[in-house]
Coordinates of C-alpha atoms and ligand atoms in Angstrom, one line a residue:
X725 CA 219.0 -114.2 19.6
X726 CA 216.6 -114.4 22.8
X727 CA 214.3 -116.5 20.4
X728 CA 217.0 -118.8 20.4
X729 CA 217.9 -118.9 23.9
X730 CA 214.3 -119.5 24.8
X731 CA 214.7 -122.4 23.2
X732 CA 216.9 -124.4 26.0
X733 CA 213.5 -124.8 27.6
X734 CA 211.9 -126.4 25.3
X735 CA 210.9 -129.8 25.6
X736 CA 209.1 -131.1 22.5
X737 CA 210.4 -134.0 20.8
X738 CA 210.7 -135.7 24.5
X739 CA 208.2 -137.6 26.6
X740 CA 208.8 -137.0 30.4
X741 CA 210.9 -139.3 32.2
X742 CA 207.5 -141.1 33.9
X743 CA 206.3 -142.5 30.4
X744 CA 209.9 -143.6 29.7
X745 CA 211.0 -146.9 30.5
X746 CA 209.6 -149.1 33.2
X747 CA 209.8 -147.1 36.3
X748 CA 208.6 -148.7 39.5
X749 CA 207.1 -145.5 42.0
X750 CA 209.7 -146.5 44.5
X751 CA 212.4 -146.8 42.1
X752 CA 211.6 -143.4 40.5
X753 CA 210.7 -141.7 43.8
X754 CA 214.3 -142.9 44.9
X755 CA 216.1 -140.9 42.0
X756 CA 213.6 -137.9 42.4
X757 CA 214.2 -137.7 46.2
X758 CA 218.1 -138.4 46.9
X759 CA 217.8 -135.3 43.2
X760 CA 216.3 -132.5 45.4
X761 CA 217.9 -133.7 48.5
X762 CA 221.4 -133.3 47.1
X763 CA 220.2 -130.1 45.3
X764 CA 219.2 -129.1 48.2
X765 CA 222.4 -129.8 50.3
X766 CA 224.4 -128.4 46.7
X767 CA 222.8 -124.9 47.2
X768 CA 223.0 -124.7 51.1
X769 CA 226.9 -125.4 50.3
X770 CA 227.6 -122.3 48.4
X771 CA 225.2 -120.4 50.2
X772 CA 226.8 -120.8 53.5
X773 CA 230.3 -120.5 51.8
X774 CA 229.4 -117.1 50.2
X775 CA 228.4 -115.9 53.7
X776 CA 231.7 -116.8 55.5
X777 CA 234.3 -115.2 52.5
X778 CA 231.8 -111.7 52.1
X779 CA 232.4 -111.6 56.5
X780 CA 235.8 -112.7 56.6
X781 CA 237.4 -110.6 54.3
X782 CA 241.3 -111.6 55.3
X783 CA 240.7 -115.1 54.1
X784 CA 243.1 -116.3 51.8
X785 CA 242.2 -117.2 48.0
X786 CA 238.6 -116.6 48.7
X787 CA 238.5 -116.2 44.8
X788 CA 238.8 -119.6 45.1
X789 CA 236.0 -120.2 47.8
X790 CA 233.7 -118.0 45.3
X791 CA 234.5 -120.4 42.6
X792 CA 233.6 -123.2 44.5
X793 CA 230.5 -121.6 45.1
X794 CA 229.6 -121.5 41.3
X795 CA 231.1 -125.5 40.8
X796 CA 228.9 -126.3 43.5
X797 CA 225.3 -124.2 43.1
X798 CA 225.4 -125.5 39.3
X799 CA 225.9 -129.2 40.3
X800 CA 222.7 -128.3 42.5
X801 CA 221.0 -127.5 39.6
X802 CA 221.8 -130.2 37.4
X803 CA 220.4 -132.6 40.5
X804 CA 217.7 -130.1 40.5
X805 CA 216.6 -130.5 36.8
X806 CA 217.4 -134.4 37.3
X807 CA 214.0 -134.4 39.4
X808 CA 211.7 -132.4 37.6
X809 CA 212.9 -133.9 34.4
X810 CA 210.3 -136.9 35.7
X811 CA 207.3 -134.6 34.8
X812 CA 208.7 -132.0 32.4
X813 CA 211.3 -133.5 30.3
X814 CA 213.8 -130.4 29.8
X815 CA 216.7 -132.3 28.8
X816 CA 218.0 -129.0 26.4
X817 CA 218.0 -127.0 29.6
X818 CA 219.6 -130.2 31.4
X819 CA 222.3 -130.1 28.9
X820 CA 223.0 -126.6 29.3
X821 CA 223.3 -127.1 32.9
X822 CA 225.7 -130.1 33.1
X823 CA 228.2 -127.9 30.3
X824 CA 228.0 -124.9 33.2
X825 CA 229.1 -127.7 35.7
X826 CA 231.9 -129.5 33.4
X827 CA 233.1 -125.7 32.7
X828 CA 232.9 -124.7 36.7
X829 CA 234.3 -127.9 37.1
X830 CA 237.7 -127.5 34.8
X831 CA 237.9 -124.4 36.2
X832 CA 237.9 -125.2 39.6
X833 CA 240.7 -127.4 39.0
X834 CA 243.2 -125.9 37.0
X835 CA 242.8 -122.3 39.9
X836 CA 243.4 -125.5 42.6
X837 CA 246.2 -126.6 40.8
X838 CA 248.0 -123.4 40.3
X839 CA 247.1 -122.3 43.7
X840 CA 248.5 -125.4 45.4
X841 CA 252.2 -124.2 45.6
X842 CA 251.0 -120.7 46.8
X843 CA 249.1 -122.5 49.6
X844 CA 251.2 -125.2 50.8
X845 CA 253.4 -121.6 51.6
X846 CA 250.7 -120.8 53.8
X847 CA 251.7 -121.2 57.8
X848 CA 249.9 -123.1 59.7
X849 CA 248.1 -122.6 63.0
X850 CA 250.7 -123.8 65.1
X851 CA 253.0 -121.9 63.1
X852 CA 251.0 -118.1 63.1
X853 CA 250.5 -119.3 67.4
X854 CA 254.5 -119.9 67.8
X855 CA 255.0 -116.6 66.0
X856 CA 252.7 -115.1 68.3
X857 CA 254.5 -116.2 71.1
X858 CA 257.7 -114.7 70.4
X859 CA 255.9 -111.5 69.4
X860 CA 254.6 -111.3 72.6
X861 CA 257.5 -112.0 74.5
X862 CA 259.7 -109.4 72.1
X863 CA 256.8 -107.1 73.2
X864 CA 256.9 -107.7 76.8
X865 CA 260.8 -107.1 76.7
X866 CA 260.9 -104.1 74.8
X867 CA 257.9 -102.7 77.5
X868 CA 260.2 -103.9 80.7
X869 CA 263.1 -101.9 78.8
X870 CA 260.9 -98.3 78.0
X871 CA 259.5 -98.9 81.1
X872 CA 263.0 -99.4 83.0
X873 CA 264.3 -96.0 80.4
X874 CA 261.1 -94.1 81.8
X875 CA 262.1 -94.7 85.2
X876 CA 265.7 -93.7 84.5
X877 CA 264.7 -90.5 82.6
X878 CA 262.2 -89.6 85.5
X879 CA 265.2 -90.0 88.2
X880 CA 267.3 -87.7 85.8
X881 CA 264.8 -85.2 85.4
X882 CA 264.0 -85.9 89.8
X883 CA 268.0 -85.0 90.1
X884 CA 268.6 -82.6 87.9
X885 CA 265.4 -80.1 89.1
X886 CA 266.0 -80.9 92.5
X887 CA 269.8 -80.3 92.3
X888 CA 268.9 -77.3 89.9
X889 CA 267.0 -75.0 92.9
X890 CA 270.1 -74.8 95.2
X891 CA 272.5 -72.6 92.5
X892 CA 269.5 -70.9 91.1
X893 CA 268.6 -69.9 94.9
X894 CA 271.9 -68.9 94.7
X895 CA 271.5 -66.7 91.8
X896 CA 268.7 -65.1 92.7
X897 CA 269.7 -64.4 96.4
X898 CA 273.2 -62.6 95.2
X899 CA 271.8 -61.2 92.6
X900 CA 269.4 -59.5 95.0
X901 CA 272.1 -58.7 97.0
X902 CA 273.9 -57.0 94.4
X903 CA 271.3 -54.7 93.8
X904 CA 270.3 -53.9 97.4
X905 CA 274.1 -53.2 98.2
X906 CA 274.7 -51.0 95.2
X907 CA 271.2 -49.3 95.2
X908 CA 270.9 -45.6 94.0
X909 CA 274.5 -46.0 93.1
X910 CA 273.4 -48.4 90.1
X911 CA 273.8 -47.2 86.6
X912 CA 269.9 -47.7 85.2
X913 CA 271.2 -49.7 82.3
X914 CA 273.0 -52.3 84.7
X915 CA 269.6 -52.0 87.6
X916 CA 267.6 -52.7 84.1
X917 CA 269.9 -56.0 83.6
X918 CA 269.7 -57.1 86.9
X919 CA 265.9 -57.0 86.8
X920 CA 265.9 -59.2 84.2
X921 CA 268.4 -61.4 86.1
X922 CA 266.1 -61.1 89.1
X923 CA 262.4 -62.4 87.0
X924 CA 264.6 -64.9 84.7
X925 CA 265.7 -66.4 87.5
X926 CA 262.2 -66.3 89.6
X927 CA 260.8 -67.8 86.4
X928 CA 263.3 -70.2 85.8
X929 CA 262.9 -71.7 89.5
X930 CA 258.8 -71.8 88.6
X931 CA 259.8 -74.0 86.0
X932 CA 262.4 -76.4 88.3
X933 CA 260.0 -76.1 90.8
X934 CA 257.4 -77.6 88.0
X935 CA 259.1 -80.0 86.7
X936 CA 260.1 -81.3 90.3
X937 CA 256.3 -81.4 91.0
X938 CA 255.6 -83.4 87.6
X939 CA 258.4 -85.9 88.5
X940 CA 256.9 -86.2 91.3
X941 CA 253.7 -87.5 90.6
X942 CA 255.4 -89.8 88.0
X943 CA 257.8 -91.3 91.1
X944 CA 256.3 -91.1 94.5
X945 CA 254.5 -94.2 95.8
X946 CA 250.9 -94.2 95.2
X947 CA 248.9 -94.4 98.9
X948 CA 245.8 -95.6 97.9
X949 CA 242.9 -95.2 100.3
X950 CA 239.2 -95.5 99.4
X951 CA 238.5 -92.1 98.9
X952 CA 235.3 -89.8 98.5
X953 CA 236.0 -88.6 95.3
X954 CA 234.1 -85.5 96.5
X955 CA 236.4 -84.8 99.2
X956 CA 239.2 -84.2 96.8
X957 CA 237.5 -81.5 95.2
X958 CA 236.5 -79.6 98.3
X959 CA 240.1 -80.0 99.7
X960 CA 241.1 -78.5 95.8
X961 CA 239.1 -75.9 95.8
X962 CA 240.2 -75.0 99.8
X963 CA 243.2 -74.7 98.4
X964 CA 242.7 -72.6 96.1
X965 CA 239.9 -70.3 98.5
X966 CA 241.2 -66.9 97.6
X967 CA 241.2 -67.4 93.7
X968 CA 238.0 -68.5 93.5
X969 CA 237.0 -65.9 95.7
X970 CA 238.4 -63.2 93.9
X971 CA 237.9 -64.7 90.4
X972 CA 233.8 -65.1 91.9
X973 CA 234.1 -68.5 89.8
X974 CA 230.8 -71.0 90.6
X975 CA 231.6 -74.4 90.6
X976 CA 229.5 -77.2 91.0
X977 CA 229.8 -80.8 91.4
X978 CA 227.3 -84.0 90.8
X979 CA 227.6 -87.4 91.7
X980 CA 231.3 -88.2 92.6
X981 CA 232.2 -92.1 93.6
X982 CA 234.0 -93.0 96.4
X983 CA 237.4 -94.9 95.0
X984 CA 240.3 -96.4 96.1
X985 CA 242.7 -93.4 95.1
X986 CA 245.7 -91.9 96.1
X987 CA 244.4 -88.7 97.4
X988 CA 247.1 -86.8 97.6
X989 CA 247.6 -86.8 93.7
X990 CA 243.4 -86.9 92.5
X991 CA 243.4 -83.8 94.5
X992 CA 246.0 -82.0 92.6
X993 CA 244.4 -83.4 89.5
X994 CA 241.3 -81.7 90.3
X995 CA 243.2 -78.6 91.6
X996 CA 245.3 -78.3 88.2
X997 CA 242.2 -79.0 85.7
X998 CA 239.9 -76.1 88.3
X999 CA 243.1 -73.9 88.1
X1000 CA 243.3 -73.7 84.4
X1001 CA 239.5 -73.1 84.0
X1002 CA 239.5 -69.8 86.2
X1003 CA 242.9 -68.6 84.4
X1004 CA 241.5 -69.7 80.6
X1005 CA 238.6 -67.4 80.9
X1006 CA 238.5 -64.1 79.9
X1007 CA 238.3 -61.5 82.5
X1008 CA 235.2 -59.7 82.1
X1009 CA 233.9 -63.3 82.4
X1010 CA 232.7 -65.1 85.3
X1011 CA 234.2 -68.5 85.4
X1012 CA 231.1 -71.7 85.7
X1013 CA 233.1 -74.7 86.3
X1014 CA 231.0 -78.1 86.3
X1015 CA 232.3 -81.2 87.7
X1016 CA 230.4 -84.5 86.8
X1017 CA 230.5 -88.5 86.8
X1018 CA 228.4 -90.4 84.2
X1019 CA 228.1 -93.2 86.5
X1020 CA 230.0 -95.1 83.7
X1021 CA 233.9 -94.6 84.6
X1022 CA 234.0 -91.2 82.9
X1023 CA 234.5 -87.9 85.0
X1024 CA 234.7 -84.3 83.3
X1025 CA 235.2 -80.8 84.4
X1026 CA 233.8 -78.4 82.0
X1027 CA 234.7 -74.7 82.0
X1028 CA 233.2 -71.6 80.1
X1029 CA 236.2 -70.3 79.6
X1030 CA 238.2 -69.7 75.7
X1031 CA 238.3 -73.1 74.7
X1032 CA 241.3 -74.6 72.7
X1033 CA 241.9 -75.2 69.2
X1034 CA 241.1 -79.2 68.6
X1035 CA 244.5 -78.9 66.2
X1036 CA 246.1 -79.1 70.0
X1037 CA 244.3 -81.1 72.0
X1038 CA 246.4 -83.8 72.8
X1039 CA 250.2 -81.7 72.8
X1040 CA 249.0 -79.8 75.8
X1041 CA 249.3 -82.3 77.9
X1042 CA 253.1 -82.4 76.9
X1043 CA 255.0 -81.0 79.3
X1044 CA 256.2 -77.1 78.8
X1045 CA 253.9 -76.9 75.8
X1046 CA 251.8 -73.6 76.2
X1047 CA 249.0 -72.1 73.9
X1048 CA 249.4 -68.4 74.7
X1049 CA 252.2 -65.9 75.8
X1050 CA 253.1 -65.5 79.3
X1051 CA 252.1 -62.5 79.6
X1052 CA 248.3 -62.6 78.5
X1053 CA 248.4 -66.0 80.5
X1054 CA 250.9 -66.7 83.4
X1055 CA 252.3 -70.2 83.6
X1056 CA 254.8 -73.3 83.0
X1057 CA 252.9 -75.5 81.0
X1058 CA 253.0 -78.4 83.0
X1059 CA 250.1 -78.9 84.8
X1060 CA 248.2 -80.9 82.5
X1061 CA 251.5 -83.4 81.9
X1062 CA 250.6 -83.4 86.2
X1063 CA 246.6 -84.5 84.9
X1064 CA 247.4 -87.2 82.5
X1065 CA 250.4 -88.2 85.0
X1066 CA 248.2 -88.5 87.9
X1067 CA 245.5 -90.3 85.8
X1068 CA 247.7 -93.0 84.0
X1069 CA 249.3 -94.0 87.6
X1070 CA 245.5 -94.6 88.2
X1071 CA 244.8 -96.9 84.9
X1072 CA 242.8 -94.0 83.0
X1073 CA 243.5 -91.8 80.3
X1074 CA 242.8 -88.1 79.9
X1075 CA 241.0 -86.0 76.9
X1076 CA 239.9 -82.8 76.4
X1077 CA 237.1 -81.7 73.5
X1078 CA 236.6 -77.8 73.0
X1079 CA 236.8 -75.2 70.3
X1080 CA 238.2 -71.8 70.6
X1081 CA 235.5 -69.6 72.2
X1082 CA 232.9 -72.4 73.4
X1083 CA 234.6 -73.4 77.1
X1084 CA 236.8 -76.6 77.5
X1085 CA 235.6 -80.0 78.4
X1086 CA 238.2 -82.3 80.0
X1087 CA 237.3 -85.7 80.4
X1088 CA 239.2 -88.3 82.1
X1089 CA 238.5 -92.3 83.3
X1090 CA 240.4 -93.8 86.6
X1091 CA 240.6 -97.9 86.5
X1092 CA 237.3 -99.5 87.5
X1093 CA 239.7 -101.3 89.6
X1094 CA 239.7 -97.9 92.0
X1095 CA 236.5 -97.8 92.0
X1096 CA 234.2 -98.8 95.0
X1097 CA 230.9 -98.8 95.2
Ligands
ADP1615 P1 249.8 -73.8 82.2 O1 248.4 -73.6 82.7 O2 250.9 -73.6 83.2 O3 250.0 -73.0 80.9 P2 249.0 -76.5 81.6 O4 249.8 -77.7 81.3 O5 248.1 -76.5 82.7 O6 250.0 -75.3 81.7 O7 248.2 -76.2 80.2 C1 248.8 -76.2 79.0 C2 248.1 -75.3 78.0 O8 246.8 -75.8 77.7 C3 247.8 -73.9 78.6 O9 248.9 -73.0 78.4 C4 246.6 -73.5 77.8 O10 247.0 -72.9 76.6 C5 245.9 -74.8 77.5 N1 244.8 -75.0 78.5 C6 244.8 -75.8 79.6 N2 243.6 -75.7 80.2 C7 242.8 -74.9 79.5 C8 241.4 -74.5 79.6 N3 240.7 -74.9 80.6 N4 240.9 -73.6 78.7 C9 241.7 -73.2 77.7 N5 243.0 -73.6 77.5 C10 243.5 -74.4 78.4

């Protein structure tokens, strides 16, 4: 069987094309040149075909393309053998060669023909841009109308905590009236109830209070200033002088731009994310908080505290969502819905990584366009 394939390239029984017929050199050198110039040009074609349809893998039909490849390299070879068939007068292998082609060939036309229909379908450019168009301008409406909802919801949440304090003050005022007036003379069961009424209610204006502060931050005019970042950590952590003092947590900072901020709410920021590291770490623990800038956009403050489970990194910063009970941590869950609030009013986005037991690491970006120097 190989034997007989072997035998395509053999070339007894035929003199080279030189010794046949009455070739002039320039007539022959014509044929052998414009041969391995074409071959040349029918290889490059396939080559550079193959390249484009293996990167651009969404091109359509690119079966197709591939088949052209194969119509087009074997014509190459038929011009190919053309030229050498001057010296060494393979006209078996020739042969084999042109049936290749005429089968490439057919088959290149009958996939053209049945793909015609399909591609005719096909939209054009001016087509796929229109469609773009109106997809952008769908998208641009539906964006004005979550972004007008957003605003709605935060002046609904605005009202309601801020119209919530006055009966809860109200609550917790008679309710601590009740019990002073009735004092010893209170049954223990009903003093017991009213307790509860009294820390339900305490913790229930926490949470208005909260939510007040997170509206807030998502409503109140931003007054941006250039701003040493630097400064709004050391007016965080004055605010915050007793706890740290007491908690003997060491905190260092590196590098901080200056930026065009508004200071008011990078300071909370700050103050929230240096809060949580002193509360998340365990007692017998000294907290080590370390603030940094990378120098490209991305600040972090990293804590040694009890890390969080990767499972919820990105649900903590939902508002009210809390990893532990309130009484092994005290809290409302909302000062990290303050963080990413504060951040996206400044073009960044927030991020923690940490695993349980190996500190926390939140990371956040403000818009290069706040930045200043
Ligand atoms: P709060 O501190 O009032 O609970 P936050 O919104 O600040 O609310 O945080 C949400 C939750 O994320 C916390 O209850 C805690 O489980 C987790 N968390 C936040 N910061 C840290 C931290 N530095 N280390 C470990 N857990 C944290």
């Amino acid at each position: 069987m190989f034997d007989k394939l072997l035998l395509i390239f053999d070339v007894s029984g035929f003199p080279p094309r030189w010794s046949c017929g009455l070739w002039s050199s320039l007539h022959g050198w014509t044929h052998i040149i414009a041969d391995v110039l074409t071959a040349l040009a029918y290889f490059a074609i396939p080559l550079t075909l193959a390249v484009f349809v293996s990167k651009r893998r969404d091109v359509p039909f690119s079966w197709l393309l591939w088949l052209f490849c194969a119509f087009i390299f074997s014509c190459g070879s038929v011009h190919l053998i053309e030229a050498t068939i001057f010296w060494h007068p393979w006209y078996r292998l020739s042969a084999v060669a042109k049936v290749l082609t005429a089968g490439f060939s057919l088959m290149t036309v009958v996939a053209l023909i049945k793909v015609l229909p399909e591609a005719l379908k096909l939209p054009g450019m001016a087509d796929v841009n229109r469609r773009l168009e109106v997809e952008v301008e769908e998208r641009k409406r539906v964006n004005q109308t979550l972004a007008l909802k957003n605003r709605e919801l935060e002046d609904f949440a605005y009202i309601v905590s801020h119209d919530l304090q006055e009966p809860l003050r109200a609550i917790s005022s008679f309710s601590g009236l009740l019990k002073g007036d009735l004092g010893e003379n209170l049954p223990d069961v009903a003093r017991d109830d009213l307790t509860h009424i009294l820390n339900s209610t305490e913790r229930m204006q926490q949470m208005v209070k909260d939510l007040l502060r997170l509206s807030r931050a998502g409503r109140d005019e931003l007054k941006k200033e250039l701003t040493p970042l630097q400064e709004c950590v050391d007016d965080a952590i004055g605010q915050m002088e007793l706890r740290i003092a007491s908690s003997e947590a060491r905190i260092t900072t590196c590098g901080l731009p200056t930026m065009t901020v508004d200071r008011r709410l990078i300071t909370q920021l700050f103050q929230n994310l240096i809060s949580n590291a002193i509360k998340f770490t365990k007692d017998s623990q000294r907290p080590t908080i370390e603030i940094t800038y990378d120098g490209n956009g991305v600040f972090g403050v990293k804590d040694s505290g009890i890390g969080i489970d990767p499972a919820y990194a990105k649900t903590i910063f939902n508002p009210f969502k809390r990893l532990h009970a309130r009484d092994a941590y005290e809290g409302t869950g909302i000062g990290l819905s303050i963080c990413r609030k504060a951040v996206e009013r400044h073009g960044g986005r927030i991020w923690v990584e940490s695993q349980p037991g190996s500190g926390s690491h939140f990371l956040f970006t403000l818009s290069p366009g706040s930045k200043d120097d």
